[in-house]
Amino acid sequence: MKRPQKFIFVTGGVLSSIGKGISSASIGMLMEARGLTVTMIKMDPYLNVDPGTMSPFQHGEVFVLDDGAETDLDLGHYSRFVQSATFTRKNSFTTGRIYDSVIRRERAGGYLGETVQVIPHVTDEIKDHIRAGSQNADLAIIEVGGTVGDIESLPFLEAIRQFGQDVGSENVLYVHLTLVPYIGAAGELKTKPTQHSVKDLREIGIQPDLLLCRSDRALPVDVKKKIGLFCNLKPDQVFSAKDVQSIYELPLYFHEEGLDEKISEILGIWTGKPDLKSWNKMVSVVRSPSANVSIGVVGKYTDWKDTYKSLSEALVHGGVANNAKVEVEFIDSEALEKGDVSSLKSVSAILVPGGFGERGVEGKIRAIQYARENRIPFFGICLGLQLAVIEFARNVCGIKQASSAEFTPNGSQNVVDLMESQKAVRDKGGTMRLGSYDCEILESHSNQKTKAFLAYGSKEIQERHRHRYEVVDTYRARFQEAGLIVSGRHLAADKKTDLVEMIEIPAHPWFLGCQFHPEFLSKPLRPHPLFSHFIGAALEFQRKKKA
Ligand code: GLN
């Protein structure tokens, strides 16, 4: 007999940014390790149809999926923690998308003259979306964005309350994450914000089954008892979510606290203990690496933190693959523009990540030149590849005005430009090349294996994209003659579109650029090969420098 599908809804209280995404992902990781097929969904309460158009400063990174969906950065956490789930645009939706579907249906006469209302029409649409995103999994974990008490989240909370009624209370579990602050002056952990947040939740008809209490220390039993008393829970339904050094420690901590056991018990899921061997091994490398290596990431100062979430995690993974801890030195590109390159001297490798817009570009180009001339390992991602090509064109090929149409739309020597197919839509702002595309890897060049082939060990790969501009084809031969080769390309089915996907300089110890975003595919248990090889090259550089 087929097992009934189970659902866990995760809500957050008190404050945002207390780790709801990582807590949800940790539950996913533990339940998968117990042998279940797990999927995850993020529901965001804002009105944008997707985060693709939102400023990364406000919203953090846009995480791109294989199908080209531009999603919330929590999908990145889910992808890194849950090994075998494939996420699609069905796994991330917003209020904007829900209303868009409802209004379209209304215009098409789909409601047969009814008055269209939040309850039941919007809530029905949300429930349909939850079902569509949960298919083919034993367990679906659905995270509700925002904080309980926000006006925006109400339709989602009402929908998940109804969902519990629809599928039966034995098949759903409500988890609520709150903050239990330690107040130094009182010398106490304070439970009042948690009590209030649970009260808000119960007012709308949701009694949480489990509480995860974020705090800087483990909750003593008496605090759990007190919270339980006020929130209608037994103390063993109240869990600590203690601060941990690395996010990858959180599932292990939850496991020690008995969280996955309790979830299985309440949901009536019969599984054995989770298999955490490889995860434990990875965490022990993160905790006590055998070397440290410093990587300079060059960007606009304001870009850092959540904007490059997947990138910073992929660097951690690349470190794990080499038994090393990666220390990221953030290098402000605008400071480099003023001519001060001292910050580049102390690092063992330089990375120029993806980005949009002209600000700070000249500083990034300066950093690339420094890496190329001083034989420092260099990794350019998306914009980073484009700028590496511009730097090479200017300083090696003598194409003095080399630039990108993104910065000089009417430039006469743009070596990076909109794709032909996109030029036609230039006036409408163009569209981005999004999602997974095939890339054909060049195995060797002048009897030397390419860095791309050495990393992937394969001639056919797929990687995810999010960009508008491309290296201009007509310059390829000139670059190649001067020592920069194309080691990866995308050949479209029509055989006409042949796009530059990877570049490298064979005479340099490790100088590689890719037009795609490998960071989206990196996982702690499966570090991306480009990151592993890049960190390997950085360690080699560091070793030689010391010798
Ligand atoms: N701005 C560049 C483009 O649109 C690079 C984008 C990126 O780095 N993701 O092509």
Coordinates of C-alpha atoms and ligand atoms in Angstrom, one line a residue:
M1 CA 0.0 0.0 0.0
K2 CA 1.2 3.5 -0.8
R3 CA 2.2 5.5 2.3
P4 CA 0.1 8.6 2.8
Q5 CA 1.9 11.8 1.9
K6 CA 3.1 13.9 4.8
F7 CA 3.4 17.7 5.0
I8 CA 5.4 19.9 7.4
F9 CA 4.6 23.6 7.4
V10 CA 7.3 25.9 8.8
T11 CA 6.3 29.4 10.0
G12 CA 8.4 32.0 11.7
G13 CA 7.7 34.4 14.6
V14 CA 9.1 37.4 16.4
L15 CA 11.7 38.5 13.9
S16 CA 12.9 37.7 10.4
S17 CA 16.4 36.4 9.7
I18 CA 16.5 34.0 12.5
G19 CA 17.2 31.0 10.3
K20 CA 13.8 29.7 9.1
G21 CA 15.3 28.7 5.7
I22 CA 18.2 26.8 7.2
S23 CA 16.0 25.2 9.9
S24 CA 13.6 24.0 7.2
A25 CA 16.4 22.7 5.1
S26 CA 17.9 20.9 8.1
I27 CA 14.6 19.1 8.7
G28 CA 14.6 18.2 5.0
M29 CA 18.2 16.9 5.3
L30 CA 17.4 14.7 8.4
M31 CA 14.2 13.3 7.0
E32 CA 15.9 12.4 3.7
A33 CA 18.7 10.8 5.7
R34 CA 16.0 8.6 7.3
G35 CA 15.2 7.3 3.9
L36 CA 12.3 9.5 2.8
T37 CA 12.0 11.3 -0.6
V38 CA 11.7 14.9 0.4
T39 CA 10.7 18.0 -1.5
M40 CA 10.5 21.5 -0.3
I41 CA 8.5 24.6 -1.2
K42 CA 8.9 28.3 -0.3
M43 CA 5.9 30.6 -0.3
D44 CA 6.7 34.3 -0.2
P45 CA 4.2 36.9 0.8
Y46 CA 5.3 39.7 -1.5
L47 CA 3.5 40.9 -4.6
N48 CA 6.4 40.5 -7.1
V49 CA 5.6 37.5 -9.3
D50 CA 9.1 36.2 -8.7
P51 CA 12.2 37.7 -7.2
G52 CA 13.9 38.1 -10.6
T53 CA 13.2 41.8 -10.7
M54 CA 13.9 42.6 -7.1
S55 CA 17.1 44.3 -6.0
P56 CA 19.5 41.9 -4.5
F57 CA 20.3 44.4 -1.7
Q58 CA 16.7 44.1 -0.5
H59 CA 16.1 40.5 -1.2
G60 CA 19.5 38.8 -1.4
E61 CA 20.5 36.4 -4.1
V62 CA 18.2 35.3 -6.8
F63 CA 18.7 31.5 -7.0
V64 CA 18.2 30.1 -10.5
L65 CA 16.9 26.6 -11.1
D66 CA 17.4 24.3 -14.1
D67 CA 14.1 25.3 -15.6
G68 CA 15.1 28.9 -15.5
A69 CA 12.9 29.9 -12.5
E70 CA 14.3 32.8 -10.6
T71 CA 13.6 31.9 -7.0
D72 CA 14.2 32.9 -3.4
L73 CA 17.6 32.3 -1.9
D74 CA 16.1 29.7 0.5
L75 CA 15.8 27.4 -2.6
G76 CA 19.6 27.5 -2.5
H77 CA 19.7 26.2 1.1
Y78 CA 17.2 23.5 0.2
S79 CA 19.3 22.4 -2.8
R80 CA 22.5 22.3 -0.6
F81 CA 20.9 20.3 2.3
V82 CA 18.6 17.9 0.4
Q83 CA 20.5 15.7 -1.9
S84 CA 18.1 14.1 -4.3
A85 CA 15.2 16.5 -4.8
T86 CA 15.0 18.4 -8.1
F87 CA 13.4 21.8 -7.7
T88 CA 11.4 23.5 -10.4
R89 CA 9.4 26.7 -10.6
K90 CA 6.6 24.8 -8.7
N91 CA 8.8 24.8 -5.6
S92 CA 8.8 28.6 -5.1
F93 CA 5.9 30.9 -5.4
T94 CA 4.7 34.3 -4.2
T95 CA 1.5 36.1 -3.5
G96 CA 2.1 37.9 -6.8
R97 CA 2.0 34.6 -8.7
I98 CA -1.1 33.4 -6.8
Y99 CA -3.0 36.6 -7.6
D100 CA -1.8 36.5 -11.2
S101 CA -3.3 33.0 -11.6
V102 CA -6.5 34.0 -9.9
I103 CA -7.0 37.2 -11.9
R104 CA -6.2 35.4 -15.2
R105 CA -8.8 32.7 -14.4
E106 CA -11.3 35.4 -13.4
R107 CA -10.8 37.2 -16.7
A108 CA -11.1 33.9 -18.6
G109 CA -14.5 33.4 -17.0
G110 CA -13.2 30.5 -14.9
Y111 CA -15.2 31.4 -11.8
L112 CA -18.6 31.2 -13.5
G113 CA -20.0 34.4 -12.2
E114 CA -18.9 33.9 -8.6
T115 CA -17.6 36.8 -6.4
V116 CA -13.9 36.1 -6.3
Q117 CA -12.5 36.4 -2.8
V118 CA -9.4 35.7 -0.7
I119 CA -11.3 32.8 1.0
P120 CA -11.9 30.5 -0.7
H121 CA -10.5 31.4 -4.1
V122 CA -7.0 32.7 -3.2
T123 CA -6.6 30.1 -0.5
D124 CA -7.7 27.3 -2.9
E125 CA -5.1 28.6 -5.4
I126 CA -2.4 28.4 -2.7
K127 CA -3.4 24.9 -1.8
D128 CA -3.3 23.8 -5.5
H129 CA 0.2 25.3 -5.7
I130 CA 1.2 23.4 -2.6
R131 CA -0.1 20.1 -4.0
A132 CA 1.6 20.8 -7.4
G133 CA 4.9 21.4 -5.7
S134 CA 4.6 18.4 -3.4
Q135 CA 4.2 15.7 -6.1
N136 CA 6.2 12.5 -6.0
A137 CA 7.6 13.0 -2.5
D138 CA 6.9 11.1 0.7
L139 CA 7.3 14.3 2.6
A140 CA 6.9 17.9 1.5
I141 CA 8.3 20.7 3.7
I142 CA 6.6 24.0 3.1
E143 CA 8.2 27.2 4.4
V144 CA 6.0 30.3 4.8
G145 CA 8.0 33.4 4.2
G146 CA 7.7 36.5 6.5
T147 CA 6.7 36.5 10.1
V148 CA 3.4 35.6 11.8
G149 CA 1.5 38.8 12.4
D150 CA 2.3 40.3 9.0
I151 CA -0.8 41.3 7.1
E152 CA 0.7 39.8 3.9
S153 CA 1.1 36.3 5.3
L154 CA -2.5 35.8 6.3
P155 CA -3.8 34.1 3.2
F156 CA -0.9 31.7 3.3
L157 CA -1.5 30.9 7.0
E158 CA -5.2 30.4 6.4
A159 CA -4.4 28.1 3.4
I160 CA -2.1 25.9 5.5
R161 CA -4.7 25.7 8.3
Q162 CA -7.3 24.5 5.7
F163 CA -4.7 22.2 4.2
G164 CA -4.4 20.4 7.5
Q165 CA -8.2 19.8 7.6
D166 CA -8.1 18.6 4.0
V167 CA -5.4 16.0 4.3
G168 CA -6.1 15.0 7.9
S169 CA -4.2 16.1 11.0
E170 CA -2.2 12.9 11.2
N171 CA -0.5 13.9 7.9
V172 CA 0.5 17.5 8.8
L173 CA 2.9 19.0 11.2
Y174 CA 3.2 22.7 12.1
V175 CA 6.6 23.8 13.1
H176 CA 7.1 27.4 14.4
L177 CA 10.5 29.0 14.7
T178 CA 10.8 31.8 17.3
L179 CA 13.5 33.8 19.0
V180 CA 14.3 33.3 22.7
P181 CA 16.7 36.1 23.5
Y182 CA 19.1 36.1 26.4
I183 CA 18.9 39.3 28.3
G184 CA 22.2 39.9 30.0
A185 CA 21.0 42.5 32.5
A186 CA 18.4 40.0 33.8
G187 CA 20.6 37.0 33.3
E188 CA 17.7 35.2 31.8
L189 CA 16.3 33.7 28.6
K190 CA 13.1 35.5 27.8
T191 CA 10.1 33.5 26.6
K192 CA 7.6 36.3 26.2
P193 CA 8.1 37.0 22.5
T194 CA 7.6 33.3 21.8
Q195 CA 4.4 33.2 23.9
H196 CA 3.0 36.2 21.9
S197 CA 4.0 34.8 18.6
V198 CA 2.3 31.4 19.3
K199 CA -0.7 33.3 20.6
D200 CA -1.0 35.0 17.2
L201 CA -0.7 31.7 15.4
R202 CA -3.4 30.1 17.6
E203 CA -5.7 33.0 17.0
I204 CA -5.8 32.1 13.4
G205 CA -6.4 28.5 14.1
I206 CA -3.0 27.0 14.0
Q207 CA -1.7 25.1 17.1
P208 CA 2.0 24.5 16.4
D209 CA 3.1 20.9 17.0
L210 CA 6.7 21.8 17.5
L211 CA 8.6 24.9 18.4
L212 CA 12.2 25.6 17.4
C213 CA 13.6 28.3 19.7
R214 CA 16.5 30.2 18.3
S215 CA 18.8 31.3 21.1
D216 CA 22.5 31.7 21.8
R217 CA 22.4 28.8 24.2
A218 CA 20.6 25.5 24.7
L219 CA 17.2 26.0 26.5
P220 CA 17.2 24.5 30.0
V221 CA 14.3 22.1 30.8
D222 CA 12.5 24.7 33.0
V223 CA 12.5 27.2 30.1
K224 CA 11.1 24.5 27.8
K225 CA 8.4 23.7 30.4
K226 CA 7.5 27.3 30.8
I227 CA 7.1 27.8 27.0
G228 CA 5.2 24.6 26.8
L229 CA 2.8 25.7 29.5
F230 CA 2.0 29.0 27.8
C231 CA 1.9 27.5 24.3
N232 CA -0.1 24.3 25.0
L233 CA 2.8 22.0 24.3
K234 CA 4.7 19.3 26.2
P235 CA 8.3 20.3 27.0
D236 CA 9.5 17.6 24.5
Q237 CA 7.8 19.5 21.7
V238 CA 10.0 22.5 22.4
F239 CA 13.4 22.4 20.8
S240 CA 16.5 24.6 21.1
A241 CA 17.8 26.0 17.9
K242 CA 21.1 27.1 19.3
D243 CA 23.5 29.3 17.3
V244 CA 26.1 27.1 15.5
Q245 CA 29.4 28.0 14.0
S246 CA 28.6 26.6 10.6
I247 CA 25.1 26.2 9.1
Y248 CA 26.0 22.6 8.3
E249 CA 26.1 21.8 12.0
L250 CA 22.5 22.6 12.5
P251 CA 20.9 19.3 11.3
L252 CA 23.4 17.4 13.5
Y253 CA 22.4 19.6 16.5
F254 CA 18.7 19.1 15.8
H255 CA 19.3 15.3 15.5
E256 CA 21.0 15.3 18.9
E257 CA 18.0 17.1 20.3
G258 CA 15.8 14.4 18.9
L259 CA 14.0 16.5 16.4
D260 CA 13.7 14.0 13.5
E261 CA 12.7 11.3 15.9
K262 CA 9.9 13.5 17.3
I263 CA 8.7 14.4 13.8
S264 CA 8.6 10.8 12.8
E265 CA 6.7 9.9 15.9
I266 CA 4.0 12.6 15.5
L267 CA 3.6 12.0 11.8
G268 CA 3.6 8.2 12.2
I269 CA 6.5 7.7 9.8
W270 CA 8.3 4.4 10.4
T271 CA 11.9 4.7 9.4
G272 CA 15.2 3.7 10.9
K273 CA 17.8 6.1 12.3
P274 CA 19.2 8.6 9.8
D275 CA 22.4 7.9 8.0
L276 CA 24.5 10.9 8.8
K277 CA 28.0 9.4 8.1
S278 CA 29.0 11.6 5.1
W279 CA 27.4 14.7 6.6
N280 CA 29.3 14.2 9.9
K281 CA 32.5 13.7 7.9
M282 CA 31.9 16.9 6.0
V283 CA 31.2 18.9 9.2
S284 CA 34.3 17.6 10.8
V285 CA 36.4 19.0 7.9
V286 CA 34.5 22.3 8.3
R287 CA 35.3 22.3 12.0
S288 CA 38.9 21.3 11.9
P289 CA 40.5 21.8 8.5
S290 CA 44.1 20.9 7.9
A291 CA 44.9 24.2 6.1
N292 CA 43.6 27.7 5.7
V293 CA 43.6 29.6 2.4
S294 CA 42.6 33.2 1.7
I295 CA 40.6 34.0 -1.4
G296 CA 40.0 37.6 -2.6
V297 CA 36.5 38.2 -3.9
V298 CA 36.3 41.4 -5.8
G299 CA 33.0 43.2 -5.9
K300 CA 31.1 46.3 -5.0
Y301 CA 31.1 46.7 -1.3
T302 CA 27.3 46.8 -1.0
D303 CA 27.0 43.5 -3.0
W304 CA 28.4 41.2 -0.3
K305 CA 26.6 38.9 2.2
D306 CA 23.2 37.6 1.0
T307 CA 23.8 38.7 -2.6
Y308 CA 26.5 36.0 -2.9
K309 CA 25.1 33.4 -0.7
S310 CA 25.6 30.4 -3.1
L311 CA 29.0 31.7 -4.0
S312 CA 30.3 31.9 -0.5
E313 CA 28.8 28.4 0.2
A314 CA 30.4 27.0 -2.9
L315 CA 33.8 28.3 -1.7
V316 CA 33.3 26.6 1.6
H317 CA 32.5 23.3 -0.4
G318 CA 35.6 23.8 -2.5
G319 CA 37.6 24.1 0.8
V320 CA 36.0 20.9 2.1
A321 CA 37.1 19.1 -1.0
N322 CA 40.7 20.1 -0.2
N323 CA 40.5 19.7 3.5
A324 CA 40.9 23.4 3.9
K325 CA 39.1 26.4 5.3
V326 CA 38.5 29.2 2.8
E327 CA 38.8 32.6 4.3
V328 CA 37.1 35.1 2.0
E329 CA 38.7 38.5 1.8
F330 CA 36.2 40.9 0.4
I331 CA 38.0 43.4 -1.9
D332 CA 36.2 46.5 -2.7
S333 CA 36.4 47.1 -6.5
E334 CA 36.0 50.8 -6.1
A335 CA 39.0 51.1 -3.9
L336 CA 41.0 49.2 -6.6
E337 CA 39.9 51.9 -9.1
K338 CA 41.7 54.4 -7.0
G339 CA 44.9 52.5 -7.7
D340 CA 45.5 50.7 -4.4
V341 CA 46.2 47.1 -5.2
S342 CA 47.7 46.2 -1.8
S343 CA 44.7 44.1 -0.9
L344 CA 45.5 41.8 -3.8
K345 CA 48.9 41.0 -2.5
S346 CA 47.9 39.0 0.6
V347 CA 45.4 36.6 -1.1
S348 CA 46.2 33.2 -2.7
A349 CA 43.6 33.5 -5.4
I350 CA 41.2 36.1 -6.9
L351 CA 37.6 35.6 -7.8
V352 CA 35.4 38.0 -9.7
P353 CA 31.8 37.0 -9.3
G354 CA 28.7 37.8 -11.4
G355 CA 27.1 41.2 -11.3
F356 CA 25.2 43.8 -13.1
G357 CA 25.9 47.4 -14.0
E358 CA 29.0 49.5 -14.5
R359 CA 29.9 50.6 -11.0
G360 CA 33.2 49.1 -9.9
V361 CA 33.9 47.4 -13.2
E362 CA 37.2 49.1 -13.8
G363 CA 38.5 48.0 -10.4
K364 CA 37.5 44.4 -11.2
I365 CA 39.4 44.6 -14.5
R366 CA 42.4 45.9 -12.6
A367 CA 42.2 42.9 -10.2
I368 CA 42.0 40.5 -13.2
Q369 CA 45.1 42.1 -14.8
Y370 CA 46.9 41.7 -11.5
A371 CA 46.0 38.0 -11.3
R372 CA 47.0 37.4 -14.9
E373 CA 50.3 39.2 -14.8
N374 CA 51.3 37.8 -11.3
R375 CA 50.2 34.3 -12.1
I376 CA 47.7 34.2 -9.2
P377 CA 44.9 31.7 -9.6
F378 CA 41.9 33.5 -11.1
F379 CA 38.2 32.5 -11.4
G380 CA 35.7 34.7 -13.2
I381 CA 32.0 33.9 -13.0
C382 CA 29.6 35.4 -15.6
L383 CA 30.4 39.1 -15.4
G384 CA 33.8 37.9 -14.2
L385 CA 34.4 36.0 -17.5
Q386 CA 33.2 39.0 -19.5
L387 CA 35.6 41.3 -17.7
A388 CA 38.5 38.8 -18.1
V389 CA 37.9 38.9 -21.8
I390 CA 37.8 42.7 -21.8
E391 CA 41.0 42.9 -19.8
F392 CA 42.7 40.5 -22.2
A393 CA 41.5 42.3 -25.3
R394 CA 42.7 45.7 -23.9
N395 CA 46.0 44.7 -22.4
V396 CA 47.2 41.7 -24.5
C397 CA 45.5 42.2 -27.9
G398 CA 45.8 46.0 -27.9
I399 CA 42.0 46.5 -28.5
K400 CA 42.2 49.7 -26.4
Q401 CA 38.5 50.5 -26.3
A402 CA 37.4 47.0 -25.5
S403 CA 34.3 47.0 -23.4
S404 CA 30.8 45.5 -23.0
A405 CA 27.6 46.9 -24.5
E406 CA 26.3 46.7 -21.0
F407 CA 28.5 49.7 -20.2
T408 CA 29.1 51.3 -23.6
P409 CA 26.0 50.5 -25.7
N410 CA 27.4 52.4 -28.7
G411 CA 31.1 51.4 -28.2
S412 CA 33.0 50.5 -31.4
Q413 CA 35.1 47.8 -29.8
N414 CA 32.6 45.9 -27.7
V415 CA 34.0 42.4 -27.2
V416 CA 30.9 41.5 -25.1
D417 CA 27.5 42.3 -26.5
L418 CA 23.9 41.3 -26.4
M419 CA 23.2 38.0 -28.2
E420 CA 21.9 38.4 -31.8
S421 CA 18.6 37.0 -30.8
Q422 CA 18.3 39.5 -28.0
K423 CA 19.2 42.6 -30.0
A424 CA 15.8 42.5 -31.7
V425 CA 14.2 43.0 -28.3
R426 CA 16.7 45.5 -27.0
D427 CA 14.1 48.3 -26.8
K428 CA 12.0 46.1 -24.5
G429 CA 14.9 45.7 -22.2
G430 CA 15.9 42.3 -23.6
T431 CA 15.4 39.0 -21.8
M432 CA 17.9 37.0 -19.9
R433 CA 19.3 33.6 -20.8
L434 CA 18.1 31.7 -17.8
G435 CA 18.4 28.1 -16.6
S436 CA 20.3 25.1 -17.6
Y437 CA 22.1 24.8 -20.9
D438 CA 24.5 22.2 -22.4
C439 CA 28.1 23.0 -22.5
E440 CA 30.7 21.2 -24.7
I441 CA 34.1 21.0 -23.1
L442 CA 37.3 21.2 -25.1
E443 CA 39.4 18.2 -23.9
S444 CA 42.9 19.5 -24.8
H445 CA 44.7 22.3 -26.5
S446 CA 48.2 22.0 -27.9
N447 CA 48.6 18.6 -26.3
Q448 CA 47.7 20.0 -22.9
K449 CA 44.5 19.0 -21.1
T450 CA 42.3 22.1 -20.5
K451 CA 41.6 23.1 -16.9
A452 CA 37.9 22.7 -17.7
F453 CA 38.4 19.1 -18.7
L454 CA 40.6 18.4 -15.8
A455 CA 38.0 19.7 -13.4
Y456 CA 34.9 18.1 -14.9
G457 CA 36.5 14.9 -16.4
S458 CA 33.8 15.0 -19.0
K459 CA 33.2 16.6 -22.4
E460 CA 29.5 17.2 -21.9
I461 CA 28.1 19.1 -18.9
Q462 CA 25.1 21.3 -18.0
E463 CA 25.2 24.5 -16.0
R464 CA 22.8 27.2 -15.0
H465 CA 22.8 30.7 -16.5
R466 CA 21.5 34.2 -15.7
H467 CA 22.8 36.8 -18.1
R468 CA 22.1 38.9 -21.1
Y469 CA 25.5 39.5 -22.7
E470 CA 27.9 37.2 -24.5
V471 CA 31.5 37.2 -25.8
V472 CA 31.4 38.5 -29.4
D473 CA 32.2 35.6 -31.7
T474 CA 34.3 37.5 -34.2
Y475 CA 37.1 38.2 -31.7
R476 CA 37.5 34.5 -30.8
A477 CA 40.4 33.8 -33.2
R478 CA 42.3 36.9 -32.2
F479 CA 42.1 35.9 -28.5
Q480 CA 43.2 32.4 -29.3
E481 CA 46.2 33.6 -31.2
A482 CA 47.2 35.8 -28.2
G483 CA 46.8 32.9 -25.7
L484 CA 43.2 32.9 -24.4
I485 CA 41.2 29.9 -25.5
V486 CA 37.6 29.0 -25.4
S487 CA 37.4 25.7 -23.5
G488 CA 33.7 25.4 -23.2
R489 CA 30.9 26.4 -25.7
H490 CA 27.2 26.0 -26.2
L491 CA 26.1 24.7 -29.5
A492 CA 22.4 25.2 -30.0
A493 CA 20.4 22.5 -31.7
D494 CA 20.2 24.7 -34.9
K495 CA 24.0 24.6 -34.9
K496 CA 24.0 28.3 -35.6
T497 CA 24.3 29.6 -32.1
D498 CA 27.7 28.8 -30.8
L499 CA 28.3 30.7 -27.5
V500 CA 31.4 31.1 -25.4
E501 CA 30.8 29.3 -22.1
M502 CA 34.3 28.9 -20.7
I503 CA 37.6 30.6 -21.3
E504 CA 41.1 30.0 -20.0
I505 CA 44.7 30.9 -20.4
P506 CA 46.7 27.7 -20.8
A507 CA 50.0 29.4 -20.1
H508 CA 48.8 30.6 -16.7
P509 CA 48.7 28.2 -13.6
W510 CA 44.9 28.6 -13.2
F511 CA 43.0 31.3 -15.1
L512 CA 39.5 30.3 -15.9
G513 CA 36.2 32.0 -16.6
C514 CA 32.7 30.7 -17.1
Q515 CA 29.6 32.4 -18.4
F516 CA 27.3 30.3 -16.2
H517 CA 26.9 30.1 -12.4
P518 CA 28.5 26.9 -11.1
E519 CA 27.8 28.0 -7.5
F520 CA 24.1 27.1 -8.0
L521 CA 25.1 23.4 -8.4
S522 CA 27.6 23.1 -5.6
K523 CA 26.6 21.1 -2.5
P524 CA 28.5 20.4 0.7
L525 CA 28.5 16.7 0.0
R526 CA 29.2 17.2 -3.7
P527 CA 31.5 20.3 -4.1
H528 CA 31.5 21.7 -7.6
P529 CA 34.6 20.6 -9.5
L530 CA 35.4 24.2 -10.6
F531 CA 35.4 25.3 -7.0
S532 CA 37.4 22.3 -5.8
H533 CA 40.1 22.9 -8.5
F534 CA 40.2 26.6 -8.0
I535 CA 40.8 26.2 -4.2
G536 CA 43.3 23.4 -5.1
A537 CA 45.2 25.9 -7.3
A538 CA 45.0 28.6 -4.5
L539 CA 46.6 26.1 -2.0
E540 CA 49.3 25.3 -4.5
F541 CA 50.0 29.0 -5.0
Q542 CA 50.2 29.5 -1.2
R543 CA 52.5 26.5 -0.8
K544 CA 54.9 27.9 -3.5
K545 CA 54.8 31.4 -2.0
K546 CA 55.8 30.0 1.4
A547 CA 58.6 27.8 -0.1
Ligands
GLN1 N1 25.7 41.7 -16.4 C1 26.1 40.6 -17.2 C2 25.1 40.1 -18.2 O1 23.9 40.4 -18.1 C3 26.6 39.5 -16.3 C4 25.4 38.9 -15.5 C5 25.9 38.1 -14.3 O2 27.0 38.2 -13.9 N2 25.0 37.3 -13.8 O3 25.4 39.4 -19.1

